[in-house]
Amino acid sequence: MTSQVSSPAGQADGTDGTDGTDAAVVGEQRKPGGTKDVRRLDRVIIRFAGDSGDGMQLTGDRFTSETASFGNDLSTLPNFPAEIRAPAGTLPGVSSFQLHFADHDILTPGDAPNVLVAMNPAALKANIGDVPRGAEIIVNTDEFTKRAMQKVGYAASPLEDGSLDGYQIHPVPLTTLTVEALKDFDLTRKEAERSKNMFALGLLSWMYHRPTEGTEKFLKSKFAKKPDIAAANIAAFRAGWNFGETTEDFAVSYEVAPAAKAFPVGTYRNISGNLALSYGLVSASRQADLPLFLGSYPITPASDILHELSKHKNFGVRTFQAEDEIAGIGAALGAAFGGSLAVTTTSGPGVALKSETIGLAVSLELPLLVIDIQRGGPSTGLPTKTEQADLLQAMFGRNGEAPVPIVAPRTPADCFDAALEAARIALVYRTPVMLLSDGYLANGSEPWRIPEPDELPDLTVQFAQGPNHTLEDGSEVFWPYKRDPQTLARPWAVPGTPGLEHRIGGIEKQDGTGNISYDPANHDFMVRTRQAKIDGIDVPDVEVDDPHEARTLVLGWGSTYGPITAAVRRLRAAGEPIAQAHLRHLNPFPKNLGAVLKAYDKVVIPEMNLGQLATLVRARYLVDAHSYNQVNGMPFKAEQLASALKEAIDG
């Protein structure tokens, strides 16, 4: 869904606690023609939570889409179990979707919800610890049966024992109201109950003045082959809206104005990280004038890229769902040899299986994009939770000296630009490139300005066309490993081009000729040359945000950008001087990184691992960088980081 923004460029300075918990009241008015008050807020954090079969992800996605079309800035955090259908009514089976939306620039899904929609006792118990006192809780009272409460350890009903007295509780019999609203439809009770998420969505849409046309259009499209089901869901959605309008329990509704000053002029749409990556790959192939080939094996949380790219055959995209991870990257490397922009997607366990072929790509010196959507490990680990623990694997996880460039996006929308940058490096320098996203970015979403075609980089590639070397006897030959003096890239010779026949394989090549060589001096030269090629990649200098000449620098990479920036804003609003820098390129590091690090007394590196970037920084620059680490499968919270950084400043 897209929306037009025509305001001048601008950005909130964050001095109001942009990514905080509390929503500030900025105005109040009487709704024209009605009796209910309308309260204006600058931001709201809502969490939908229920059983994994209650449709919470769909509900959150629809609320997000309507919020995006309205023009708010937003950030989302889907959170769901790894099981296809976890046991109903249990704590492990709880699925949630958190959305933070505002009338100004925001960076994170928020630390804690202002509103919790709990569809059953398990959802309430799993999430109540994150809900601050005074927040609103909407509970589906129909599900608070004795058996359901006992299943999650409630000895008595939390709706009656006083344990929720500090919250604004709205008891709503969602299931009963939904069934009643659909009594005229030819549905069983069980079928009608499935629409209770749409009733809840309608209620929340009324509470926050969200548009409704998009959701109704979506439901008609989703259930086009089942018009009765579509009509029932729309009826439930409208019934939820009408309930909010008429019930005395909701005396106030809320407005959050569009974030008109947060965005440069342009056309925007809501986009997730995996979708942005997919679009970036398609754009890269068009800018390079090369067919795009994806060889992949389905794995959470990377599978959405395979699903999306399979829809774009009209752009020359070919997708291959292989029988395993090794076959996926093998096919991709073959496509690279054949002249395609080749991609393979996976998560951490798949990178382990692909490591030998990545090493082969290093030896062959062919462009290949290896996209790792990181998740909690080791082994199968936490398939639906986020982590940043594959950095050292990306850097060193191959036998021998096999260096590869590493690029990491920082937000869901930034995944588009990161894909273009990874493609640039792979094509210019003839090398495999690792792109490290993660589950938080992959599934989260935010507004994205759709770029104009002339804003995209020129990635045009020149294939080898003929002989490139003259022998001593004057004859002209093709040397497959004769290098560009600036990039050290070897020529890309498409198979079948007359006169450009050459060997490929994993055995060491002789410099220039590409003949098999076991010569020790040649191996030493080739190893150092491949490393020099990576070290010489042209990457931008790291930018430092330091308006107050701070003595403490917080350095991040990847998806920690949002929480770090929100924490830095909080500290600066409180008068604390702190500098911030964020890395997109992790191999090679920006050339000015060493000088930047040594300009500060303290360097703090927050990571969702046990200190992998900190280890590299300490080894490379001999800087006593301090780690702040979290590996609980969830992103950092801004308040948590702000406290840790304040301790570093004061320590």
XYZ file of C-alpha atoms in Angstrom:
651
model
C 0.000 0.000 0.000
C 1.411 3.391 -0.945
C 0.780 6.916 0.213
C 1.889 10.306 -1.066
C 3.825 12.629 1.225
C 4.395 16.145 -0.053
C 5.682 17.915 3.044
C 9.186 19.402 3.231
C 11.923 17.104 4.454
C 12.300 17.006 8.206
C 12.964 14.717 11.136
C 12.022 14.735 14.780
C 14.958 15.312 17.070
C 13.788 12.679 19.513
C 13.899 14.981 22.536
C 10.391 13.896 23.492
C 11.396 10.292 24.107
C 10.492 9.186 20.602
C 10.690 5.448 21.214
C 9.456 5.443 24.761
C 6.620 3.632 26.458
C 4.183 6.418 27.284
C 2.098 8.054 24.594
C 1.965 11.790 25.162
C -1.459 13.439 25.046
C -1.285 16.404 22.679
C -4.938 17.440 22.533
C -8.515 16.534 23.320
C -11.775 17.377 21.620
C -15.414 16.371 21.491
C -16.189 14.289 18.423
C -18.548 16.246 16.144
C -22.078 14.867 16.206
C -21.326 12.375 18.951
C -20.903 12.036 22.688
C -17.471 10.434 22.908
C -14.232 12.276 23.421
C -11.385 12.121 20.925
C -7.936 12.338 22.453
C -4.938 13.237 20.296
C -1.707 11.336 20.908
C 1.741 11.710 19.396
C 2.417 7.950 19.384
C 0.914 4.603 20.413
C 2.289 1.082 20.928
C -0.259 -1.710 20.436
C 0.320 -5.435 20.896
C -2.096 -8.045 19.567
C -1.605 -11.390 21.332
C -3.386 -14.706 21.133
C -3.098 -18.336 20.285
C -1.009 -19.111 17.205
C -4.263 -20.021 15.448
C -6.034 -16.767 16.306
C -4.689 -14.809 13.345
C -2.675 -12.265 15.312
C -0.069 -11.826 12.578
C -2.780 -11.149 9.992
C -4.547 -8.759 12.363
C -1.354 -6.853 13.073
C -0.418 -6.770 9.418
C -3.777 -5.304 8.422
C -3.664 -2.669 11.169
C -0.129 -1.813 10.023
C -1.148 -1.494 6.382
C -3.956 0.903 7.214
C -1.631 2.877 9.480
C 0.905 3.148 6.674
C -1.744 4.364 4.240
C -2.778 6.987 6.791
C 0.766 8.394 6.743
C 2.094 7.575 10.220
C 5.666 6.564 10.787
C 5.695 3.042 12.141
C 7.789 0.087 13.228
C 6.603 -3.473 13.876
C 7.705 -6.549 15.803
C 6.003 -9.841 14.893
C 6.696 -12.586 17.448
C 5.471 -16.130 16.935
C 6.373 -19.719 17.883
C 8.458 -21.942 15.633
C 5.884 -24.744 15.566
C 3.451 -24.765 12.661
C 0.632 -25.191 15.176
C 1.762 -24.976 18.774
C -0.562 -26.471 21.442
C -3.668 -24.312 21.735
C -4.011 -22.221 24.871
C -0.458 -22.790 26.098
C 2.277 -20.249 26.804
C 4.594 -21.657 24.094
C 1.762 -21.287 21.597
C 1.273 -17.545 22.084
C 1.721 -15.398 18.986
C 1.945 -11.605 19.138
C 2.335 -8.606 16.864
C 3.509 -5.245 18.222
C 3.090 -2.005 16.292
C 4.491 1.409 17.213
C 3.086 4.295 15.177
C 3.536 8.035 15.591
C 3.138 11.510 14.139
C 6.934 11.895 14.016
C 10.069 9.942 13.205
C 10.437 6.725 15.234
C 12.991 3.944 15.148
C 11.777 0.909 17.091
C 8.591 -1.096 17.748
C 8.618 0.413 21.239
C 9.738 -0.937 24.574
C 6.308 -1.741 26.040
C 2.721 -1.618 24.755
C 0.251 1.096 25.721
C -2.520 -1.289 24.640
C -2.575 -5.098 24.904
C -5.239 -7.120 23.143
C -5.254 -10.534 24.854
C -7.350 -13.172 23.135
C -6.982 -15.804 25.894
C -5.395 -16.387 29.332
C -2.126 -17.621 27.811
C -1.766 -14.403 25.825
C -2.396 -12.333 28.943
C 0.068 -14.239 31.102
C 2.794 -14.321 28.432
C 2.639 -10.572 27.857
C 1.506 -8.914 31.088
C 5.096 -8.581 32.282
C 5.805 -6.165 29.420
C 2.740 -3.985 30.015
C 3.274 -0.885 32.195
C 0.805 0.051 34.898
C -1.948 2.291 33.614
C -1.956 0.744 30.152
C -5.156 -0.478 28.520
C -5.830 -4.211 28.289
C -8.630 -5.572 26.121
C -9.393 -9.184 27.057
C -11.598 -11.737 25.370
C -13.575 -12.859 28.415
C -15.116 -15.805 26.568
C -11.790 -17.638 26.686
C -11.247 -17.230 30.448
C -12.705 -20.602 31.331
C -11.518 -22.579 34.347
C -9.742 -25.121 32.157
C -8.032 -22.478 30.000
C -6.778 -20.629 33.074
C -5.520 -23.784 34.761
C -3.599 -24.684 31.623
C -1.351 -21.621 32.089
C -1.186 -21.706 35.890
C -3.900 -19.274 36.965
C -5.416 -20.544 40.226
C -8.091 -17.850 40.039
C -9.266 -15.527 37.303
C -6.922 -12.544 36.964
C -9.975 -10.565 35.866
C -11.508 -11.021 39.321
C -8.668 -11.457 41.853
C -7.445 -7.841 41.812
C -4.102 -8.603 40.167
C -4.963 -6.310 37.254
C -6.226 -3.362 39.322
C -3.360 -1.171 38.135
C -4.473 -1.415 34.504
C -7.392 -0.082 32.481
C -9.219 -3.348 31.787
C -11.791 -3.641 29.012
C -13.542 -7.033 29.300
C -15.087 -7.843 25.932
C -16.771 -11.164 25.021
C -15.162 -11.142 21.588
C -16.142 -14.674 20.652
C -19.783 -14.273 21.653
C -20.112 -10.917 19.923
C -18.534 -12.292 16.753
C -20.829 -15.315 16.645
C -23.846 -13.067 17.224
C -22.748 -10.717 14.427
C -22.509 -13.660 12.028
C -25.712 -15.463 13.032
C -27.304 -14.777 9.647
C -24.445 -16.454 7.778
C -24.482 -20.134 6.928
C -21.526 -20.905 9.206
C -20.946 -23.336 12.033
C -20.116 -21.814 15.410
C -16.499 -22.888 15.023
C -16.285 -21.238 11.612
C -17.828 -18.032 12.966
C -15.425 -17.962 15.915
C -12.476 -17.796 13.526
C -13.507 -14.238 12.614
C -13.039 -12.903 16.150
C -9.664 -11.453 15.137
C -11.489 -9.313 12.568
C -13.908 -8.146 15.280
C -10.906 -7.139 17.398
C -9.341 -5.403 14.396
C -12.543 -3.445 13.798
C -12.657 -2.358 17.442
C -9.041 -1.174 17.420
C -9.572 0.516 14.070
C -12.391 2.525 15.650
C -10.324 3.332 18.735
C -7.486 4.797 16.674
C -9.392 6.165 13.676
C -7.723 3.836 11.200
C -8.985 3.651 7.594
C -11.148 0.624 6.822
C -11.420 0.505 3.037
C -8.088 -1.254 2.554
C -8.942 -4.064 4.968
C -12.311 -4.713 3.369
C -10.696 -4.755 -0.075
C -8.021 -7.139 1.239
C -10.604 -9.542 2.654
C -12.545 -9.603 -0.617
C -9.329 -10.394 -2.475
C -8.031 -12.982 0.022
C -11.296 -14.914 0.017
C -12.256 -14.220 -3.603
C -12.994 -17.910 -4.146
C -15.046 -18.069 -0.930
C -17.291 -14.991 -1.055
C -19.339 -16.159 1.953
C -16.202 -16.267 4.112
C -15.150 -12.854 2.820
C -18.554 -11.408 3.648
C -18.484 -12.947 7.128
C -15.069 -11.493 7.923
C -16.137 -8.073 6.680
C -19.275 -8.287 8.797
C -17.206 -9.172 11.879
C -14.822 -6.306 11.122
C -17.712 -3.828 10.850
C -19.314 -5.240 13.985
C -16.131 -4.565 15.936
C -16.095 -0.976 14.684
C -19.766 -0.503 15.613
C -19.193 -2.013 19.049
C -16.548 0.588 19.787
C -18.854 3.325 18.571
C -21.817 2.245 20.719
C -20.492 0.597 23.885
C -20.147 2.635 27.069
C -16.928 0.826 28.009
C -14.917 2.815 25.445
C -15.660 6.460 26.215
C -12.590 7.802 24.409
C -11.100 7.194 20.984
C -7.670 8.362 19.887
C -6.098 10.142 16.955
C -2.448 9.987 15.895
C -1.823 12.490 13.115
C 0.191 11.589 9.999
C 3.952 12.004 10.304
C 4.020 14.698 7.642
C 7.336 16.219 8.752
C 9.179 12.928 9.256
C 9.630 12.037 5.590
C 11.152 13.641 2.512
C 8.774 14.230 -0.370
C 7.937 11.027 -2.244
C 5.692 8.017 -2.601
C 5.849 5.658 0.371
C 4.738 2.132 1.145
C 5.021 -0.120 4.157
C 7.712 -2.751 3.599
C 9.284 -5.635 5.511
C 12.978 -6.430 5.412
C 12.611 -9.592 3.333
C 10.364 -7.833 0.826
C 12.814 -4.923 0.588
C 15.652 -7.384 -0.003
C 13.660 -9.059 -2.767
C 12.960 -5.757 -4.484
C 16.604 -4.759 -4.087
C 17.757 -7.937 -5.803
C 15.358 -7.444 -8.713
C 16.489 -3.831 -9.047
C 20.148 -4.873 -8.969
C 19.593 -7.359 -11.791
C 17.873 -4.693 -13.887
C 20.610 -2.141 -13.180
C 23.245 -4.719 -14.138
C 21.232 -5.887 -17.165
C 21.702 -9.471 -15.983
C 19.150 -12.220 -15.357
C 18.594 -12.882 -11.649
C 18.934 -16.481 -10.454
C 18.035 -17.607 -6.944
C 19.079 -21.071 -5.822
C 17.611 -21.674 -2.391
C 16.307 -24.170 0.124
C 13.407 -23.052 2.365
C 14.469 -22.070 5.872
C 13.000 -19.722 8.480
C 13.255 -16.726 8.415
C 14.618 -16.483 4.840
C 11.909 -18.347 2.914
C 9.868 -15.223 2.157
C 12.576 -14.055 -0.265
C 12.185 -17.247 -2.299
C 8.404 -16.852 -2.211
C 8.554 -13.236 -3.362
C 11.145 -13.643 -6.113
C 9.180 -16.552 -7.591
C 6.472 -13.990 -8.496
C 8.739 -11.907 -10.741
C 9.445 -13.976 -13.835
C 8.443 -10.912 -15.868
C 11.699 -9.280 -14.706
C 13.837 -12.187 -15.857
C 13.975 -13.770 -12.400
C 14.483 -17.516 -12.165
C 13.993 -19.257 -8.843
C 15.099 -22.784 -8.039
C 13.892 -24.503 -4.863
C 16.642 -27.050 -4.379
C 16.528 -30.341 -2.504
C 18.967 -29.067 0.116
C 21.201 -26.120 1.028
C 24.244 -27.462 -0.818
C 22.335 -27.926 -4.056
C 20.884 -24.434 -3.741
C 24.237 -22.676 -3.600
C 25.758 -25.067 -6.137
C 23.092 -24.116 -8.662
C 23.588 -20.429 -7.854
C 27.343 -20.653 -8.376
C 26.740 -22.405 -11.700
C 24.410 -19.567 -12.689
C 27.151 -17.068 -11.784
C 29.557 -18.954 -14.057
C 26.932 -18.713 -16.780
C 26.614 -14.923 -16.501
C 23.691 -14.379 -14.129
C 23.409 -12.254 -11.028
C 23.373 -15.250 -8.710
C 21.884 -15.352 -5.213
C 21.392 -17.932 -2.510
C 19.347 -17.288 0.640
C 19.474 -19.056 3.973
C 19.899 -18.712 7.722
C 22.756 -19.702 10.013
C 22.414 -23.512 9.802
C 22.294 -23.243 6.005
C 25.434 -21.098 5.900
C 27.263 -23.952 7.620
C 26.187 -26.332 4.852
C 27.051 -23.827 2.120
C 30.529 -23.046 3.461
C 32.481 -25.325 1.092
C 30.786 -23.864 -1.974
C 31.388 -20.330 -0.694
C 35.060 -21.259 -0.540
C 34.814 -22.583 -4.101
C 33.324 -19.240 -5.179
C 36.281 -17.477 -3.532
C 38.674 -19.677 -5.529
C 36.741 -19.241 -8.793
C 36.414 -15.491 -8.118
C 32.845 -15.274 -9.363
C 30.123 -12.852 -8.156
C 27.664 -14.531 -5.792
C 25.338 -13.078 -3.157
C 24.945 -15.190 -0.020
C 22.088 -13.770 2.058
C 21.965 -14.917 5.679
C 18.814 -13.978 7.609
C 20.228 -14.661 11.062
C 18.278 -16.399 13.808
C 18.968 -17.771 17.264
C 21.400 -20.678 17.349
C 23.382 -22.884 17.560
C 22.070 -25.665 15.321
C 18.290 -25.383 14.897
C 18.212 -23.012 17.849
C 15.350 -20.502 17.805
C 14.031 -20.474 14.235
C 11.567 -17.590 14.714
C 13.686 -15.438 17.048
C 16.363 -12.937 16.149
C 20.120 -12.869 16.755
C 23.323 -11.383 15.312
C 25.539 -14.353 16.037
C 26.705 -15.285 12.506
C 29.241 -12.473 12.063
C 32.306 -14.566 12.858
C 30.896 -17.418 10.774
C 30.557 -15.029 7.838
C 34.071 -13.724 8.422
C 35.940 -16.974 9.006
C 33.574 -19.929 8.498
C 35.477 -21.611 5.659
C 38.624 -23.691 5.368
C 41.801 -21.968 4.282
C 42.178 -18.241 3.705
C 38.846 -17.495 2.034
C 37.943 -13.827 2.641
C 34.543 -12.478 1.620
C 33.043 -8.994 1.916
C 30.253 -8.577 4.489
C 27.383 -6.074 4.276
C 24.663 -5.568 6.914
C 21.433 -3.536 6.582
C 20.276 -1.525 9.580
C 16.480 -1.245 9.117
C 13.809 -3.147 7.157
C 13.725 -0.486 4.425
C 17.530 -0.313 4.320
C 17.559 -3.952 3.161
C 16.753 -2.621 -0.327
C 19.891 -0.458 -0.453
C 22.014 -3.147 1.184
C 21.054 -5.610 -1.574
C 22.139 -3.106 -4.232
C 25.413 -2.478 -2.407
C 26.150 -6.193 -2.034
C 25.490 -6.669 -5.748
C 27.805 -3.763 -6.608
C 30.673 -5.275 -4.660
C 30.110 -8.780 -6.049
C 29.973 -7.598 -9.656
C 32.812 -5.083 -9.560
C 35.246 -7.223 -7.570
C 34.194 -10.706 -8.793
C 33.694 -12.179 -5.360
C 31.023 -13.836 -3.230
C 29.474 -11.351 -0.790
C 27.748 -12.132 2.502
C 24.703 -10.038 3.405
C 23.734 -10.343 7.076
C 20.143 -9.461 7.876
C 18.229 -11.045 10.781
C 14.764 -12.101 11.852
C 13.976 -8.731 13.438
C 14.597 -6.905 10.160
C 13.172 -9.675 7.968
C 9.738 -9.745 9.615
C 9.567 -6.162 10.886
C 8.316 -3.338 8.702
C 8.482 0.431 8.307
C 7.669 3.097 5.679
C 9.918 3.072 2.612
C 10.222 5.797 0.029
C 10.047 4.180 -3.398
C 13.121 5.451 -5.287
C 13.027 6.897 -8.771
C 14.803 4.754 -11.405
C 17.467 7.425 -11.973
C 18.391 7.240 -8.273
C 19.561 3.633 -8.611
C 23.267 2.897 -9.220
C 24.617 1.800 -12.598
C 25.726 -1.810 -12.122
C 26.443 -2.571 -15.783
C 28.965 -5.363 -16.273
C 31.363 -5.850 -19.187
C 31.953 -9.523 -19.974
C 35.236 -10.669 -21.476
C 34.991 -10.569 -25.276
C 38.345 -11.820 -26.557
C 42.075 -12.327 -25.877
C 43.533 -10.169 -23.116
C 47.222 -11.196 -23.045
C 50.082 -11.298 -25.519
C 52.690 -14.039 -25.171
C 56.392 -13.567 -25.857
C 55.986 -15.013 -29.334
C 53.369 -12.349 -30.117
C 50.341 -14.626 -30.062
C 47.223 -13.351 -28.294
C 45.556 -15.559 -25.678
C 42.897 -15.333 -22.999
C 44.143 -15.444 -19.420
C 41.198 -16.039 -17.049
C 43.112 -14.773 -13.993
C 44.648 -11.628 -15.489
C 43.460 -8.900 -13.153
C 42.157 -5.378 -13.357
C 44.951 -3.277 -11.829
C 42.494 -1.196 -9.781
C 40.056 -3.806 -8.452
C 42.183 -6.972 -8.803
C 39.065 -8.571 -10.329
C 39.578 -11.250 -12.949
C 37.615 -11.159 -16.232
C 34.109 -12.676 -16.290
C 34.049 -14.985 -19.305
C 30.664 -16.458 -20.146
C 30.957 -20.111 -21.199
C 30.459 -20.683 -24.886
C 32.279 -17.502 -25.944
C 34.721 -18.591 -28.702
C 38.356 -18.449 -27.652
C 37.644 -17.880 -23.953
C 37.748 -21.506 -22.839
C 39.270 -21.817 -19.349
C 39.456 -24.168 -16.375
C 37.330 -23.869 -13.269
C 37.511 -25.889 -10.058
C 38.633 -25.751 -6.466
C 42.294 -26.671 -6.966
C 44.661 -23.717 -6.759
C 45.146 -21.764 -9.990
C 48.294 -20.350 -11.459
C 48.291 -16.573 -11.480
C 47.217 -15.275 -14.862
C 46.812 -18.510 -16.808
C 44.437 -20.262 -14.402
C 46.299 -23.551 -14.908
C 46.400 -25.935 -11.949
C 49.383 -25.101 -9.772
C 50.938 -26.694 -6.687
C 53.832 -24.241 -6.614
C 54.296 -22.910 -3.042
C 55.257 -19.404 -4.166
C 52.232 -19.189 -6.473
C 49.886 -20.315 -3.687
C 51.307 -17.687 -1.355
C 50.830 -15.041 -4.046
C 47.261 -16.094 -4.839
C 46.236 -16.176 -1.149
C 47.635 -12.683 -0.580
C 46.100 -11.393 -3.813
C 42.628 -12.633 -2.917
C 42.958 -10.959 0.493
C 44.271 -7.746 -1.074
C 41.248 -7.677 -3.393
C 38.861 -7.720 -0.431
C 40.952 -5.230 1.555
C 40.928 -2.867 -1.415
C 37.153 -2.751 -1.868
C 35.966 0.842 -2.002
C 33.514 1.400 0.856
C 32.370 4.734 2.300
C 33.888 6.098 5.488
C 31.872 5.462 8.625
C 29.924 8.557 9.633
C 29.947 9.734 13.238
C 27.000 11.525 14.818
C 28.570 13.636 17.570
C 26.967 17.058 18.078
C 28.446 17.663 21.555
C 32.091 16.477 21.350
C 31.404 13.427 23.476
C 34.061 11.201 25.019
C 31.995 7.996 24.680
C 31.157 6.388 21.335
C 28.502 3.714 20.825
C 29.288 1.574 17.784
C 26.736 -0.766 16.253
C 26.010 -2.874 13.202
C 22.943 -4.343 11.591
C 19.544 -4.219 13.264
C 20.776 -2.664 16.516
C 20.585 0.709 14.741
C 17.031 1.509 15.838
C 17.379 0.713 19.559
C 20.833 2.346 19.733
C 19.640 5.534 18.060
C 16.535 5.698 20.266
C 18.733 5.260 23.358
C 21.150 7.943 22.166
C 18.242 10.346 21.647
C 17.073 9.722 25.202
C 20.498 10.395 26.656
C 20.995 13.579 24.659
C 17.541 14.795 25.697
C 18.721 14.344 29.294
C 21.867 16.388 28.601
C 24.296 13.485 28.269
C 26.933 13.827 25.516
C 27.345 10.624 23.516
C 28.500 9.888 19.973
C 27.117 7.238 17.638
C 28.474 5.381 14.608
C 26.962 2.462 12.738
C 28.664 0.008 10.387
C 27.199 -1.253 7.139
C 30.492 -2.725 5.878
C 32.032 -5.296 8.201
C 34.616 -6.652 5.779
C 36.466 -4.632 4.831
C 35.941 -2.101 7.590
C 35.770 1.540 6.511
C 39.263 2.995 6.206
C 38.625 5.700 8.793
C 37.262 3.354 11.466
C 40.553 3.069 13.355
C 40.927 6.842 13.625
C 37.308 7.195 14.740
C 37.682 4.610 17.502
C 40.887 6.134 18.846
C 39.284 9.582 19.035
C 37.127 8.497 22.004
C 37.963 7.547 25.565
C 35.321 4.811 25.649
C 33.795 2.654 22.933
C 30.669 0.597 23.683
C 29.447 -2.038 21.213
C 25.905 -3.411 21.798
C 25.297 -6.688 19.954
C 22.762 -9.501 19.942
C 25.574 -12.010 20.447
C 28.375 -12.453 22.979
C 30.653 -9.799 21.505
C 31.635 -10.775 17.956
C 32.135 -7.295 16.484
C 33.863 -6.262 19.709
C 36.287 -9.183 19.266
C 37.126 -8.059 15.725
C 37.515 -4.426 16.743
C 39.808 -5.251 19.647
C 41.976 -7.493 17.469
C 42.180 -5.132 14.503
C 42.545 -1.757 16.214
C 43.838 -2.634 19.717
C 40.991 -0.597 21.205
C 39.526 -1.601 24.576
C 35.972 -1.776 23.265
C 33.320 -2.673 25.833
C 30.628 -5.192 24.899
C 27.002 -4.956 25.887
C 25.337 -8.185 24.862
C 21.910 -9.798 24.661
C 20.991 -13.233 23.293
C 17.377 -13.764 24.354
C 15.936 -13.888 20.826
C 14.472 -10.381 21.050
C 15.802 -6.977 19.973
C 17.215 -4.509 22.475
C 14.876 -2.091 24.219
C 15.736 1.608 24.058
C 15.410 2.131 27.818
C 17.647 -0.852 28.508
C 20.361 0.457 26.190
C 20.062 3.992 27.517
C 20.728 2.748 31.055
C 23.749 0.709 29.947
C 25.205 3.621 27.960
C 24.649 6.014 30.892
C 26.668 3.654 33.086
C 29.438 3.650 30.475
C 29.490 7.456 30.378
C 29.626 7.709 34.167
C 31.979 4.786 34.739
